Structure formats: structure tokens, C-alpha cells
Amino acid sequence: MIKAKDEGDAIEIANDSIFGLGAAVFTKDIERGEKIAREKIQAGCCFVNAFVKSDPRLPFGGIKESGYGRELSSFGIREFVNIKTVYIK
């Protein structure tokens, strides 16, 4: 088991992966947890004080070797359609 010495070390260990589907940050300081999830963790989905799960209202997908693009929600539907422009003068 790899043990982290501090928060920076834990983030480095978490990000030192070829995968990046989902991550979770557990903390008593919600604002700090949100900043870590938003700015420091390399994952397509990051949850604060909750386990990773999909929800049809939220975009879901990974980065790195965990995939490309998003599924679910209004963002995900764009992965399955081709937009076409027809211009007539």
C-alpha cells in the first residue's frame, strides 16, 4: 500500500495514473475539497464526500486512458449527433 505524507503527496499519487475516470475527495472542509476536486485532481468526474456514481442529469466520462468524451446529460447527447450547417443565399 502506498502511503501519502501530506495532501500534496496524496494528490500526486492520485494523479500518477494512466487512468482518470472518477475520483473522490473526503474532507470536513467542503470549500477546500471543492477546490481540490475542481483544480487539482485529474479525473473526468470528481465527487466531494461521496463515492463516484453516474446520474443521467450529469455528464459522465473519463480522461487519460479512461475514455474520451462524455455520456449522459445535455453535454453527452452531443457525442451522438452530427451538427450540419446549410447556408442559402
PDB file of C-alpha atoms in Angstrom:
ATOM      1  CA  MET A   1       0.000   0.000   0.000  1.00  0.00           C
ATOM      2  CA  ILE A   2       1.266   3.480  -0.865  1.00  0.00           C
ATOM      3  CA  LYS A   3       1.022   5.962   1.998  1.00  0.00           C
ATOM      4  CA  ALA A   4       0.770   9.688   1.398  1.00  0.00           C
ATOM      5  CA  LYS A   5       2.754  12.013   3.653  1.00  0.00           C
ATOM      6  CA  ASP A   6       0.528  15.045   3.137  1.00  0.00           C
ATOM      7  CA  GLU A   7      -2.182  16.478   0.886  1.00  0.00           C
ATOM      8  CA  GLY A   8       0.217  17.378  -1.939  1.00  0.00           C
ATOM      9  CA  ASP A   9       1.692  13.891  -1.856  1.00  0.00           C
ATOM     10  CA  ALA A  10      -1.800  12.335  -1.919  1.00  0.00           C
ATOM     11  CA  ILE A  11      -2.779  14.418  -4.959  1.00  0.00           C
ATOM     12  CA  GLU A  12       0.444  13.479  -6.736  1.00  0.00           C
ATOM     13  CA  ILE A  13      -0.160   9.775  -6.058  1.00  0.00           C
ATOM     14  CA  ALA A  14      -3.779  10.072  -7.267  1.00  0.00           C
ATOM     15  CA  ASN A  15      -2.753  11.827 -10.479  1.00  0.00           C
ATOM     16  CA  ASP A  16       0.158   9.461 -11.181  1.00  0.00           C
ATOM     17  CA  SER A  17      -2.084   7.044 -13.038  1.00  0.00           C
ATOM     18  CA  ILE A  18      -2.755   6.360 -16.692  1.00  0.00           C
ATOM     19  CA  PHE A  19      -6.453   6.307 -15.810  1.00  0.00           C
ATOM     20  CA  GLY A  20      -8.791   9.144 -14.930  1.00  0.00           C
ATOM     21  CA  LEU A  21     -12.434   8.110 -14.834  1.00  0.00           C
ATOM     22  CA  GLY A  22     -13.509   9.097 -11.346  1.00  0.00           C
ATOM     23  CA  ALA A  23     -12.130  10.273  -8.041  1.00  0.00           C
ATOM     24  CA  ALA A  24     -13.407  11.202  -4.611  1.00  0.00           C
ATOM     25  CA  VAL A  25     -12.159  13.688  -2.039  1.00  0.00           C
ATOM     26  CA  PHE A  26     -13.270  13.224   1.559  1.00  0.00           C
ATOM     27  CA  THR A  27     -12.847  16.183   3.885  1.00  0.00           C
ATOM     28  CA  LYS A  28     -14.503  18.230   6.620  1.00  0.00           C
ATOM     29  CA  ASP A  29     -13.586  21.443   4.767  1.00  0.00           C
ATOM     30  CA  ILE A  30     -16.088  21.482   1.872  1.00  0.00           C
ATOM     31  CA  GLU A  31     -14.644  24.583   0.156  1.00  0.00           C
ATOM     32  CA  ARG A  32     -11.143  23.111   0.207  1.00  0.00           C
ATOM     33  CA  GLY A  33     -12.469  19.779  -1.064  1.00  0.00           C
ATOM     34  CA  GLU A  34     -14.243  21.511  -3.938  1.00  0.00           C
ATOM     35  CA  LYS A  35     -11.069  23.376  -4.912  1.00  0.00           C
ATOM     36  CA  ILE A  36      -9.036  20.158  -4.845  1.00  0.00           C
ATOM     37  CA  ALA A  37     -11.677  18.328  -6.919  1.00  0.00           C
ATOM     38  CA  ARG A  38     -12.029  21.162  -9.437  1.00  0.00           C
ATOM     39  CA  GLU A  39      -8.412  22.254  -9.835  1.00  0.00           C
ATOM     40  CA  LYS A  40      -6.023  19.524  -8.715  1.00  0.00           C
ATOM     41  CA  ILE A  41      -7.416  16.029  -9.313  1.00  0.00           C
ATOM     42  CA  GLN A  42      -7.057  14.697 -12.866  1.00  0.00           C
ATOM     43  CA  ALA A  43     -10.309  12.810 -13.421  1.00  0.00           C
ATOM     44  CA  GLY A  44     -13.373  13.179 -15.601  1.00  0.00           C
ATOM     45  CA  CYS A  45     -15.653  13.054 -12.552  1.00  0.00           C
ATOM     46  CA  CYS A  46     -14.699  14.074  -9.045  1.00  0.00           C
ATOM     47  CA  PHE A  47     -17.002  13.847  -6.043  1.00  0.00           C
ATOM     48  CA  VAL A  48     -16.572  15.531  -2.663  1.00  0.00           C
ATOM     49  CA  ASN A  49     -17.655  13.477   0.355  1.00  0.00           C
ATOM     50  CA  ALA A  50     -19.406  10.941  -1.890  1.00  0.00           C
ATOM     51  CA  PHE A  51     -18.485   7.905  -3.920  1.00  0.00           C
ATOM     52  CA  VAL A  52     -18.305   8.148  -7.710  1.00  0.00           C
ATOM     53  CA  LYS A  53     -21.615   7.355  -9.408  1.00  0.00           C
ATOM     54  CA  SER A  54     -23.348   8.195 -12.638  1.00  0.00           C
ATOM     55  CA  ASP A  55     -26.559  10.190 -12.866  1.00  0.00           C
ATOM     56  CA  PRO A  56     -28.422  10.830 -16.135  1.00  0.00           C
ATOM     57  CA  ARG A  57     -28.575  14.546 -15.287  1.00  0.00           C
ATOM     58  CA  LEU A  58     -24.779  14.856 -15.099  1.00  0.00           C
ATOM     59  CA  PRO A  59     -22.117  14.384 -17.779  1.00  0.00           C
ATOM     60  CA  PHE A  60     -20.072  11.246 -17.123  1.00  0.00           C
ATOM     61  CA  GLY A  61     -16.772  10.251 -18.710  1.00  0.00           C
ATOM     62  CA  GLY A  62     -13.076   9.900 -18.159  1.00  0.00           C
ATOM     63  CA  ILE A  63      -9.775  11.360 -19.222  1.00  0.00           C
ATOM     64  CA  LYS A  64      -6.385   9.791 -19.987  1.00  0.00           C
ATOM     65  CA  GLU A  65      -6.779   6.040 -20.688  1.00  0.00           C
ATOM     66  CA  SER A  66     -10.294   6.061 -19.213  1.00  0.00           C
ATOM     67  CA  GLY A  67     -12.002   7.349 -22.282  1.00  0.00           C
ATOM     68  CA  TYR A  68     -12.802  10.278 -24.450  1.00  0.00           C
ATOM     69  CA  GLY A  69     -15.952  12.354 -24.395  1.00  0.00           C
ATOM     70  CA  ARG A  70     -18.960  12.429 -22.127  1.00  0.00           C
ATOM     71  CA  GLU A  71     -22.160  10.447 -21.830  1.00  0.00           C
ATOM     72  CA  LEU A  72     -25.446  11.441 -20.247  1.00  0.00           C
ATOM     73  CA  SER A  73     -26.907  14.953 -19.802  1.00  0.00           C
ATOM     74  CA  SER A  74     -27.160  17.611 -22.492  1.00  0.00           C
ATOM     75  CA  PHE A  75     -23.365  17.526 -22.920  1.00  0.00           C
ATOM     76  CA  GLY A  76     -23.366  13.791 -23.605  1.00  0.00           C
ATOM     77  CA  ILE A  77     -26.002  13.859 -26.331  1.00  0.00           C
ATOM     78  CA  ARG A  78     -23.629  15.961 -28.445  1.00  0.00           C
ATOM     79  CA  GLU A  79     -21.353  12.915 -28.700  1.00  0.00           C
ATOM     80  CA  PHE A  80     -24.050  11.090 -30.675  1.00  0.00           C
ATOM     81  CA  VAL A  81     -25.182  13.745 -33.153  1.00  0.00           C
ATOM     82  CA  ASN A  82     -23.618  15.498 -36.106  1.00  0.00           C
ATOM     83  CA  ILE A  83     -24.441  19.149 -36.498  1.00  0.00           C
ATOM     84  CA  LYS A  84     -24.937  20.238 -40.085  1.00  0.00           C
ATOM     85  CA  THR A  85     -24.992  23.752 -41.465  1.00  0.00           C
ATOM     86  CA  VAL A  86     -26.985  24.566 -44.592  1.00  0.00           C
ATOM     87  CA  TYR A  87     -26.485  28.122 -45.835  1.00  0.00           C
ATOM     88  CA  ILE A  88     -28.584  29.531 -48.673  1.00  0.00           C
ATOM     89  CA  LYS A  89     -28.136  32.940 -50.182  1.00  0.00           C
TER      90      LYS A  89
END
